[in-house]
mmCIF file of C-alpha atoms in Angstrom:
data_model
loop_
_atom_site.group_PDB
_atom_site.id
_atom_site.type_symbol
_atom_site.label_atom_id
_atom_site.label_comp_id
_atom_site.label_asym_id
_atom_site.label_seq_id
_atom_site.Cartn_x
_atom_site.Cartn_y
_atom_site.Cartn_z
ATOM 1 C CA UNK A 243 -5.299 3.569 -33.286
ATOM 2 C CA UNK A 244 -5.740 0.183 -31.655
ATOM 3 C CA UNK A 245 -4.662 0.599 -27.999
ATOM 4 C CA UNK A 246 -4.709 3.555 -25.610
ATOM 5 C CA UNK A 247 -2.509 3.304 -22.496
ATOM 6 C CA UNK A 248 -3.538 5.646 -19.671
ATOM 7 C CA UNK A 249 -0.889 6.395 -17.021
ATOM 8 C CA UNK A 250 -1.994 8.580 -14.072
ATOM 9 C CA UNK A 251 0.923 10.530 -12.590
ATOM 10 C CA UNK A 252 1.212 11.942 -9.081
ATOM 11 C CA UNK A 253 4.470 12.494 -7.184
ATOM 12 C CA UNK A 254 6.345 9.638 -8.867
ATOM 13 C CA UNK A 255 9.535 11.333 -10.028
ATOM 14 C CA UNK A 256 11.599 8.287 -8.993
ATOM 15 C CA UNK A 257 9.581 5.662 -10.886
ATOM 16 C CA UNK A 258 7.826 7.482 -13.727
ATOM 17 C CA UNK A 259 10.521 7.057 -16.363
ATOM 18 C CA UNK A 260 10.880 3.332 -15.623
ATOM 19 C CA UNK A 261 7.126 2.933 -16.046
ATOM 20 C CA UNK A 262 6.888 4.818 -19.336
ATOM 21 C CA UNK A 263 10.018 3.167 -20.763
ATOM 22 C CA UNK A 264 8.500 -0.245 -20.071
ATOM 23 C CA UNK A 265 5.512 0.746 -22.213
ATOM 24 C CA UNK A 266 7.648 2.259 -24.968
ATOM 25 C CA UNK A 267 9.780 -0.906 -25.112
ATOM 26 C CA UNK A 268 6.805 -3.067 -25.993
ATOM 27 C CA UNK A 269 6.975 -4.766 -29.381
ATOM 28 C CA UNK A 270 3.506 -3.396 -30.104
ATOM 29 C CA UNK A 271 3.564 -0.072 -31.971
ATOM 30 C CA UNK A 272 -0.059 0.864 -32.652
ATOM 31 C CA UNK A 273 -0.768 2.627 -29.383
ATOM 32 C CA UNK A 274 -1.408 5.997 -27.806
ATOM 33 C CA UNK A 275 0.197 6.722 -24.409
ATOM 34 C CA UNK A 276 -1.604 9.318 -22.271
ATOM 35 C CA UNK A 277 0.217 10.708 -19.227
ATOM 36 C CA UNK A 278 -2.206 12.467 -16.879
ATOM 37 C CA UNK A 279 -0.308 14.646 -14.404
ATOM 38 C CA UNK A 280 -2.715 15.010 -11.492
ATOM 39 C CA UNK A 281 -1.308 18.206 -9.990
ATOM 40 C CA UNK A 282 2.117 16.848 -9.004
ATOM 41 C CA UNK A 283 4.405 19.318 -7.200
ATOM 42 C CA UNK A 284 7.625 17.308 -7.589
ATOM 43 C CA UNK A 285 9.541 16.862 -10.855
ATOM 44 C CA UNK A 286 6.907 14.558 -12.357
ATOM 45 C CA UNK A 287 5.313 17.212 -14.642
ATOM 46 C CA UNK A 288 8.686 18.089 -16.170
ATOM 47 C CA UNK A 289 9.502 14.385 -16.666
ATOM 48 C CA UNK A 290 6.148 13.906 -18.428
ATOM 49 C CA UNK A 291 6.854 16.786 -20.784
ATOM 50 C CA UNK A 292 10.369 15.528 -21.500
ATOM 51 C CA UNK A 293 9.159 12.000 -22.263
ATOM 52 C CA UNK A 294 6.587 13.417 -24.686
ATOM 53 C CA UNK A 295 9.431 14.906 -26.713
ATOM 54 C CA UNK A 296 11.017 11.471 -27.042
ATOM 55 C CA UNK A 297 8.118 9.643 -28.671
ATOM 56 C CA UNK A 298 5.242 11.030 -30.729
ATOM 57 C CA UNK A 299 2.858 8.428 -29.286
ATOM 58 C CA UNK A 300 3.007 10.163 -25.886
ATOM 59 C CA UNK A 301 0.638 12.992 -24.991
ATOM 60 C CA UNK A 302 0.522 14.811 -21.639
ATOM 61 C CA UNK A 303 -2.432 16.299 -19.793
ATOM 62 C CA UNK A 304 -1.788 18.504 -16.731
ATOM 63 C CA UNK A 305 -4.688 18.999 -14.328
ATOM 64 C CA UNK A 306 -5.318 20.115 -10.762
ATOM 65 C CA UNK A 307 -5.066 17.350 -8.183
ATOM 66 C CA UNK A 308 -8.332 15.390 -8.126
ATOM 67 C CA UNK A 309 -7.222 11.848 -7.319
ATOM 68 C CA UNK A 310 -6.434 8.601 -9.133
ATOM 69 C CA UNK A 311 -9.959 7.917 -10.396
ATOM 70 C CA UNK A 312 -10.300 11.413 -11.851
ATOM 71 C CA UNK A 313 -6.897 11.115 -13.560
ATOM 72 C CA UNK A 314 -7.942 7.829 -15.151
ATOM 73 C CA UNK A 315 -11.221 9.365 -16.278
ATOM 74 C CA UNK A 316 -9.368 12.260 -17.898
ATOM 75 C CA UNK A 317 -7.265 9.733 -19.791
ATOM 76 C CA UNK A 318 -10.322 7.736 -20.825
ATOM 77 C CA UNK A 319 -11.954 10.847 -22.299
ATOM 78 C CA UNK A 320 -8.861 11.427 -24.445
ATOM 79 C CA UNK A 321 -8.441 7.790 -25.491
ATOM 80 C CA UNK A 322 -8.725 7.167 -29.219
ATOM 81 C CA UNK A 323 -7.982 3.448 -29.305
ATOM 82 C CA UNK A 324 -10.441 0.625 -29.850
ATOM 83 C CA UNK A 325 -9.040 -0.840 -26.629
ATOM 84 C CA UNK A 326 -7.816 0.817 -23.444
ATOM 85 C CA UNK A 327 -5.564 -0.238 -20.580
ATOM 86 C CA UNK A 328 -4.043 1.367 -17.479
ATOM 87 C CA UNK A 329 -0.596 1.408 -15.905
ATOM 88 C CA UNK A 330 0.083 3.005 -12.526
ATOM 89 C CA UNK A 331 3.186 5.152 -12.695
ATOM 90 C CA UNK A 332 5.057 3.360 -9.907
ATOM 91 C CA UNK A 333 4.620 0.020 -11.718
ATOM 92 C CA UNK A 334 5.984 -1.397 -14.982
ATOM 93 C CA UNK A 335 5.504 -4.102 -17.631
ATOM 94 C CA UNK A 336 7.489 -7.069 -18.842
ATOM 95 C CA UNK A 337 8.825 -6.746 -22.371
ATOM 96 C CA UNK A 338 6.571 -8.312 -24.997
ATOM 97 C CA UNK A 339 3.407 -8.042 -22.910
ATOM 98 C CA UNK A 340 1.043 -6.118 -25.206
ATOM 99 C CA UNK A 341 1.862 -7.802 -28.537
ATOM 100 C CA UNK A 342 0.603 -11.328 -27.677
ATOM 101 C CA UNK A 343 -2.367 -9.882 -25.781
ATOM 102 C CA UNK A 344 -3.410 -7.748 -28.739
ATOM 103 C CA UNK A 345 -2.959 -10.765 -31.018
ATOM 104 C CA UNK A 346 -5.294 -12.677 -28.697
ATOM 105 C CA UNK A 347 -7.873 -9.895 -28.948
ATOM 106 C CA UNK A 348 -7.457 -9.867 -32.724
ATOM 107 C CA UNK A 349 -8.161 -13.611 -32.808
ATOM 108 C CA UNK A 350 -11.116 -13.190 -30.423
ATOM 109 C CA UNK A 351 -12.900 -9.922 -31.197
ATOM 110 C CA UNK A 352 -15.768 -11.149 -29.034
ATOM 111 C CA UNK A 353 -13.664 -10.598 -25.877
ATOM 112 C CA UNK A 354 -14.677 -7.443 -23.999
ATOM 113 C CA UNK A 355 -11.994 -7.736 -21.302
ATOM 114 C CA UNK A 356 -8.695 -9.640 -21.331
ATOM 115 C CA UNK A 357 -6.785 -10.116 -18.062
ATOM 116 C CA UNK A 358 -3.119 -11.086 -17.810
ATOM 117 C CA UNK A 359 -0.592 -12.140 -15.092
ATOM 118 C CA UNK A 360 0.780 -9.935 -12.308
ATOM 119 C CA UNK A 361 3.708 -9.923 -9.918
ATOM 120 C CA UNK A 362 2.015 -8.618 -6.760
ATOM 121 C CA UNK A 363 3.805 -6.373 -4.240
ATOM 122 C CA UNK A 364 7.106 -6.608 -6.051
ATOM 123 C CA UNK A 365 9.946 -5.619 -3.755
ATOM 124 C CA UNK A 366 8.007 -6.481 -0.595
ATOM 125 C CA UNK A 367 8.278 -9.433 1.747
ATOM 126 C CA UNK A 368 4.906 -10.777 0.612
ATOM 127 C CA UNK A 369 5.674 -10.710 -3.120
ATOM 128 C CA UNK A 370 3.775 -13.297 -5.150
ATOM 129 C CA UNK A 371 2.812 -14.057 -8.742
ATOM 130 C CA UNK A 372 -0.767 -14.223 -9.985
ATOM 131 C CA UNK A 373 -0.939 -16.449 -13.060
ATOM 132 C CA UNK A 374 -3.835 -17.407 -15.320
ATOM 133 C CA UNK A 375 -4.769 -20.100 -17.771
ATOM 134 C CA UNK A 376 -6.342 -19.244 -21.115
ATOM 135 C CA UNK A 377 -9.996 -19.224 -20.069
ATOM 136 C CA UNK A 378 -13.095 -17.409 -21.326
ATOM 137 C CA UNK A 379 -16.030 -16.646 -19.003
ATOM 138 C CA UNK A 380 -19.403 -15.954 -20.578
ATOM 139 C CA UNK A 381 -20.763 -13.779 -17.779
ATOM 140 C CA UNK A 382 -19.722 -11.508 -14.935
ATOM 141 C CA UNK A 383 -21.130 -14.077 -12.487
ATOM 142 C CA UNK A 384 -18.873 -16.866 -13.777
ATOM 143 C CA UNK A 385 -15.792 -14.659 -13.813
ATOM 144 C CA UNK A 386 -16.468 -13.227 -10.348
ATOM 145 C CA UNK A 387 -17.282 -16.520 -8.610
ATOM 146 C CA UNK A 388 -15.705 -19.356 -10.607
ATOM 147 C CA UNK A 389 -12.704 -17.290 -11.703
ATOM 148 C CA UNK A 390 -12.558 -15.628 -8.250
ATOM 149 C CA UNK A 391 -12.324 -12.220 -9.906
ATOM 150 C CA UNK A 392 -12.934 -10.564 -6.531
ATOM 151 C CA UNK A 393 -9.424 -11.622 -5.464
ATOM 152 C CA UNK A 394 -7.749 -9.709 -8.311
ATOM 153 C CA UNK A 395 -10.056 -6.741 -8.745
ATOM 154 C CA UNK A 396 -7.337 -4.557 -10.238
ATOM 155 C CA UNK A 397 -7.892 -2.028 -13.004
ATOM 156 C CA UNK A 398 -4.412 -2.258 -14.482
ATOM 157 C CA UNK A 399 -3.725 -5.885 -15.523
ATOM 158 C CA UNK A 400 -6.575 -5.865 -18.026
ATOM 159 C CA UNK A 401 -7.240 -4.624 -21.549
ATOM 160 C CA UNK A 402 -10.792 -3.375 -22.102
ATOM 161 C CA UNK A 403 -12.917 -2.650 -25.104
ATOM 162 C CA UNK A 404 -12.968 1.147 -25.110
ATOM 163 C CA UNK A 405 -16.744 1.488 -25.447
ATOM 164 C CA UNK A 406 -17.311 -0.181 -22.054
ATOM 165 C CA UNK A 407 -16.423 3.198 -20.558
ATOM 166 C CA UNK A 408 -19.120 5.051 -22.490
ATOM 167 C CA UNK A 409 -21.581 4.289 -19.703
ATOM 168 C CA UNK A 410 -19.201 3.820 -16.786
ATOM 169 C CA UNK A 411 -16.214 5.802 -15.515
ATOM 170 C CA UNK A 412 -14.159 5.315 -12.352
ATOM 171 C CA UNK A 413 -15.869 6.375 -9.132
ATOM 172 C CA UNK A 414 -14.233 9.607 -8.037
ATOM 173 C CA UNK A 415 -13.799 10.402 -4.332
ATOM 174 C CA UNK A 416 -14.120 6.692 -3.479
ATOM 175 C CA UNK A 417 -11.330 4.714 -1.831
ATOM 176 C CA UNK A 418 -10.626 1.394 -3.592
ATOM 177 C CA UNK A 419 -12.237 2.768 -6.742
ATOM 178 C CA UNK A 420 -11.280 -0.362 -8.722
ATOM 179 C CA UNK A 421 -13.672 -2.492 -6.653
ATOM 180 C CA UNK A 422 -16.459 0.026 -7.154
ATOM 181 C CA UNK A 423 -15.930 0.340 -10.904
ATOM 182 C CA UNK A 424 -14.663 -2.971 -12.274
ATOM 183 C CA UNK A 425 -17.850 -4.987 -11.548
ATOM 184 C CA UNK A 426 -19.899 -2.423 -13.467
ATOM 185 C CA UNK A 427 -17.587 -2.728 -16.456
ATOM 186 C CA UNK A 428 -17.609 -6.522 -16.260
ATOM 187 C CA UNK A 429 -21.378 -6.624 -15.916
ATOM 188 C CA UNK A 430 -21.630 -4.986 -19.364
ATOM 189 C CA UNK A 431 -19.310 -7.612 -20.847
ATOM 190 C CA UNK A 432 -20.503 -10.719 -22.618
ATOM 191 C CA UNK A 433 -17.094 -12.427 -22.652
ATOM 192 C CA UNK A 434 -14.292 -11.915 -20.112
ATOM 193 C CA UNK A 435 -11.075 -13.808 -20.789
ATOM 194 C CA UNK A 436 -7.805 -14.494 -19.011
ATOM 195 C CA UNK A 437 -4.470 -15.091 -20.728
ATOM 196 C CA UNK A 438 -1.298 -16.873 -19.669
ATOM 197 C CA UNK A 439 1.030 -14.405 -21.425
ATOM 198 C CA UNK A 440 2.501 -11.043 -20.446
ATOM 199 C CA UNK A 441 3.180 -9.675 -16.976
ATOM 200 C CA UNK A 442 2.346 -6.531 -15.020
ATOM 201 C CA UNK A 443 4.647 -5.649 -12.101
ATOM 202 C CA UNK A 444 2.647 -4.178 -9.212
ATOM 203 C CA UNK A 445 5.340 -2.683 -6.982
ATOM 204 C CA UNK A 446 4.839 -2.391 -3.250
ATOM 205 C CA UNK A 447 4.144 1.192 -2.232
ATOM 206 C CA UNK A 448 4.373 1.701 1.517
ATOM 207 C CA UNK A 449 2.851 5.177 1.175
ATOM 208 C CA UNK A 450 -0.142 4.016 -0.885
ATOM 209 C CA UNK A 451 -3.748 3.570 0.212
ATOM 210 C CA UNK A 452 -3.529 -0.220 0.430
ATOM 211 C CA UNK A 453 -0.699 -0.022 2.950
ATOM 212 C CA UNK A 454 -2.219 2.883 4.894
ATOM 213 C CA UNK A 455 -5.966 2.345 4.617
ATOM 214 C CA UNK A 456 -8.076 4.225 7.164
ATOM 215 C CA UNK A 457 -11.357 3.053 8.684
ATOM 216 C CA UNK A 458 -13.191 5.089 6.051
ATOM 217 C CA UNK A 459 -11.122 3.523 3.262
ATOM 218 C CA UNK A 460 -11.795 -0.009 4.490
ATOM 219 C CA UNK A 461 -15.502 0.752 4.895
ATOM 220 C CA UNK A 462 -15.523 1.929 1.288
ATOM 221 C CA UNK A 463 -13.960 -1.379 0.232
ATOM 222 C CA UNK A 464 -16.474 -3.321 2.321
ATOM 223 C CA UNK A 465 -19.426 -1.319 1.033
ATOM 224 C CA UNK A 466 -18.375 -1.934 -2.580
ATOM 225 C CA UNK A 467 -18.470 -5.696 -1.986
ATOM 226 C CA UNK A 468 -21.733 -5.444 -0.027
ATOM 227 C CA UNK A 469 -23.323 -3.873 -3.127
ATOM 228 C CA UNK A 470 -22.182 -6.841 -5.221
ATOM 229 C CA UNK A 471 -23.105 -9.690 -2.852
ATOM 230 C CA UNK A 472 -26.888 -9.819 -3.467
ATOM 231 C CA UNK A 473 -26.274 -9.898 -7.220
ATOM 232 C CA UNK A 474 -24.123 -13.029 -7.069
ATOM 233 C CA UNK A 475 -25.713 -15.117 -4.298
ATOM 234 C CA UNK A 476 -26.604 -18.411 -5.928
ATOM 235 C CA UNK A 477 -26.030 -20.786 -2.987
ATOM 236 C CA UNK A 478 -23.087 -22.521 -4.635
ATOM 237 C CA UNK A 479 -19.725 -23.267 -3.036
ATOM 238 C CA UNK A 480 -18.244 -20.469 -5.128
ATOM 239 C CA UNK A 481 -20.660 -17.860 -3.766
ATOM 240 C CA UNK A 482 -20.113 -19.140 -0.211
ATOM 241 C CA UNK A 483 -16.363 -18.612 -0.606
ATOM 242 C CA UNK A 484 -16.991 -15.069 -1.815
ATOM 243 C CA UNK A 485 -19.220 -14.390 1.199
ATOM 244 C CA UNK A 486 -16.405 -15.547 3.483
ATOM 245 C CA UNK A 487 -13.979 -13.240 1.666
ATOM 246 C CA UNK A 488 -16.282 -10.288 2.352
ATOM 247 C CA UNK A 489 -16.801 -11.484 5.936
ATOM 248 C CA UNK A 490 -13.044 -11.228 6.471
ATOM 249 C CA UNK A 491 -13.120 -7.613 5.260
ATOM 250 C CA UNK A 492 -16.054 -6.938 7.602
ATOM 251 C CA UNK A 493 -14.123 -8.361 10.567
ATOM 252 C CA UNK A 494 -11.135 -6.150 9.720
ATOM 253 C CA UNK A 495 -13.401 -3.096 9.546
ATOM 254 C CA UNK A 496 -14.958 -3.984 12.909
ATOM 255 C CA UNK A 497 -11.513 -4.458 14.487
ATOM 256 C CA UNK A 498 -10.609 -0.957 13.293
ATOM 257 C CA UNK A 499 -13.739 0.435 14.946
ATOM 258 C CA UNK A 500 -15.891 0.654 11.823
ATOM 259 C CA UNK A 501 -19.518 -0.207 11.165
ATOM 260 C CA UNK A 502 -21.110 -3.600 10.542
ATOM 261 C CA UNK A 503 -22.396 -3.458 6.964
ATOM 262 C CA UNK A 504 -22.457 -7.119 5.919
ATOM 263 C CA UNK A 505 -25.967 -8.520 5.251
ATOM 264 C CA UNK A 506 -27.212 -11.532 7.247
ATOM 265 C CA UNK A 507 -25.715 -14.902 6.385
ATOM 266 C CA UNK A 508 -27.901 -16.296 3.556
ATOM 267 C CA UNK A 509 -26.740 -19.909 3.520
ATOM 268 C CA UNK A 510 -27.725 -23.089 5.321
ATOM 269 C CA UNK A 511 -25.322 -24.731 7.744
ATOM 270 C CA UNK A 512 -24.353 -27.398 5.232
ATOM 271 C CA UNK A 513 -20.552 -27.524 5.144
ATOM 272 C CA UNK A 514 -18.727 -28.431 1.963
ATOM 273 C CA UNK A 515 -15.268 -29.564 0.975
ATOM 274 C CA UNK A 516 -14.709 -26.082 -0.424
ATOM 275 C CA UNK A 517 -14.152 -24.767 3.117
ATOM 276 C CA UNK A 518 -10.984 -25.202 5.143
ATOM 277 C CA UNK A 519 -11.018 -25.671 8.924
ATOM 278 C CA UNK A 520 -10.718 -21.961 9.762
ATOM 279 C CA UNK A 521 -13.542 -21.106 7.373
ATOM 280 C CA UNK A 522 -15.775 -23.806 8.863
ATOM 281 C CA UNK A 523 -15.183 -22.511 12.376
ATOM 282 C CA UNK A 524 -15.845 -18.937 11.318
ATOM 283 C CA UNK A 525 -19.126 -19.870 9.627
ATOM 284 C CA UNK A 526 -20.209 -21.934 12.632
ATOM 285 C CA UNK A 527 -19.534 -18.996 14.955
ATOM 286 C CA UNK A 528 -21.371 -16.686 12.588
ATOM 287 C CA UNK A 529 -24.481 -18.862 12.661
ATOM 288 C CA UNK A 530 -24.387 -19.131 16.460
ATOM 289 C CA UNK A 531 -23.497 -15.544 17.336
ATOM 290 C CA UNK A 532 -24.730 -13.514 14.391
ATOM 291 C CA UNK A 533 -22.651 -10.941 12.541
ATOM 292 C CA UNK A 534 -22.658 -8.224 15.225
ATOM 293 C CA UNK A 535 -21.519 -10.466 18.084
ATOM 294 C CA UNK A 536 -18.967 -12.195 15.848
ATOM 295 C CA UNK A 537 -17.416 -8.861 14.905
ATOM 296 C CA UNK A 538 -17.425 -7.770 18.540
ATOM 297 C CA UNK A 539 -15.659 -10.995 19.506
ATOM 298 C CA UNK A 540 -12.910 -10.518 16.906
ATOM 299 C CA UNK A 541 -12.514 -6.887 17.941
ATOM 300 C CA UNK A 542 -11.974 -7.966 21.550
ATOM 301 C CA UNK A 543 -9.519 -10.706 20.508
ATOM 302 C CA UNK A 544 -7.443 -8.128 18.647
ATOM 303 C CA UNK A 545 -6.849 -6.202 21.867
ATOM 304 C CA UNK A 546 -5.927 -9.202 24.015
#
């Protein structure tokens, strides 16, 4: 068995079959498909069981509702492939996605993680496409900063060497669990690559956590990045841009009434061509006011 595909399932009776069919229609045959029903009370469990009768590669696990991370972890524990990937059950794949990606991994067995393109928020007014060149990064630091991995910290548009999960599973009971878990997986990796082929369709879900994040959810996202920041500060333009990305999350949290968690600004006032005008102004205000006053200012502006 070469590839295990883990599909968590929870209240997706309208999209589940489309998702699974998109995996079954791949030109790649040597795979195991694990449907993890996470305590659904709609018709999803019955659809899972029916689909399993249609293809011997599909297995179904029914469990009490424990959340997305726990469902993925259940699938990981049952995965038999040398490689593992994830598909959310309200999303789907382009035809002929896995075959060229698995060929790439066959040609480069040194790759621990291979990332591929995504259509983001398909069906929504802010739909966009995330594309990649064929690039290999030799460390988590290079991928995170130079490749701007923090901007596409998704679990699902990547194929992983299965043994990366021997020491690291998804963080259960954490909002934005991908941001908590992916850096730990990548930090174990010696080579992280991106590919120009294939496509994952991330469909907009107006009832999902991203669209309905609470203060606690956003603080979880912020705290995940705050844990990473000290590990990647190297006073380059790339690390400065990442700091600004986390600063924007901090401002959003503050505007929602959450805590200030971002560490003090570690850089000098030297401005670079990497910053646009808005970023330069924000950094200047940060140096003058400090993080607490800056967040208070943006919170007040929100209510004007």
